[in-house]
């Protein structure tokens, strides 16, 4: 099955600086890679995703890059703000052909924005 | 739209007791999922339902059963709770159509925090 590794587990950056979180996956058949933000006491919220036929995707201050050859993908947050403080999860999904399939998650990165 | 709703929000059980976690979505999604989240472990898939009437095991199905009651509702049952099932449980749904125009995004509920003593 799929295995997703996520680094770092904790990331502290100064407000206004950029933050980068990296993930690797093991299954070359995986072709959908979402990123989720989870605030304390809440469910994960989808913030951006990328499919394997695309190398990069941006949405305002957030971007995701994908390197299929190396099997890794990264989340980039620019001009960080206090409200970006949260736990971020990467995930990957392989389509088995049998219908919908669940996601395999990384273990999460606690992002701390220092004022 | 309420999105994905889960009940209860909190639950404490004694070892051996049973209970059912309820999940409903109002987005007319085809697929629904149950995950558990443990500290330092991320989220792990327990069961999923690709469409009404079908269910499949995920990564950690032992000790659980599920029912896809209709398109809206997907319940998770613990028949004999064990302390190892202490966790936060999340339900999710996605449109997950086959072929072109597939909608992969999964939307999560607020979670049920379960403690088994």
Coordinates of C-alpha atoms in Angstrom, one line a residue, chain A residues 38 44 89 103-107, chain B residues 6 21 33-48 58-64 76 78 81-92 108 111-116:
Chain A
X38 CA -6.4 21.4 10.8
X44 CA -9.2 18.9 8.4
X89 CA -1.3 17.3 6.5
X103 CA -6.5 8.9 1.3
X104 CA -3.1 8.0 2.9
X105 CA -2.0 10.8 5.2
X106 CA 1.4 12.0 6.4
X107 CA 1.8 12.5 10.1
Chain B
X6 CA -21.2 13.9 13.0
X21 CA -21.1 6.9 15.4
X33 CA -15.2 7.6 4.5
X34 CA -14.4 6.9 8.2
X35 CA -10.9 7.9 9.5
X36 CA -9.4 7.8 13.0
X37 CA -6.8 10.3 14.2
X38 CA -4.3 9.4 16.9
X39 CA -1.6 11.7 18.2
X40 CA 1.5 11.6 16.0
X41 CA -0.2 9.2 13.6
X42 CA -2.0 11.4 11.1
X43 CA -5.4 10.1 9.9
X44 CA -5.9 6.4 9.0
X45 CA -8.7 5.1 6.9
X46 CA -11.0 2.6 8.7
X47 CA -13.7 1.9 6.1
X48 CA -15.1 3.6 3.0
X58 CA -9.4 0.5 4.7
X59 CA -6.1 0.4 6.5
X60 CA -7.4 -0.3 10.1
X61 CA -10.8 -2.0 9.9
X62 CA -10.5 -4.5 12.8
X63 CA -13.0 -3.9 15.6
X64 CA -15.3 -1.8 13.5
X76 CA -19.5 3.4 12.2
X78 CA -17.9 -0.5 17.7
X81 CA -15.0 -1.1 22.6
X82 CA -11.4 -1.5 23.7
X83 CA -9.0 1.1 25.1
X84 CA -7.0 1.0 21.8
X85 CA -10.0 2.5 20.1
X86 CA -9.7 5.7 22.1
X87 CA -9.3 8.2 19.3
X88 CA -10.8 11.1 17.3
X89 CA -13.1 9.8 14.5
X90 CA -13.7 11.8 11.4
X91 CA -16.2 11.2 8.7
X92 CA -15.6 12.5 5.2
X108 CA -14.5 16.3 6.6
X111 CA -15.1 14.7 14.5
X112 CA -16.2 12.6 17.4
X113 CA -13.8 12.3 20.4
X114 CA -14.1 8.8 21.9
X115 CA -12.5 7.7 25.1
X116 CA -12.6 4.0 26.2

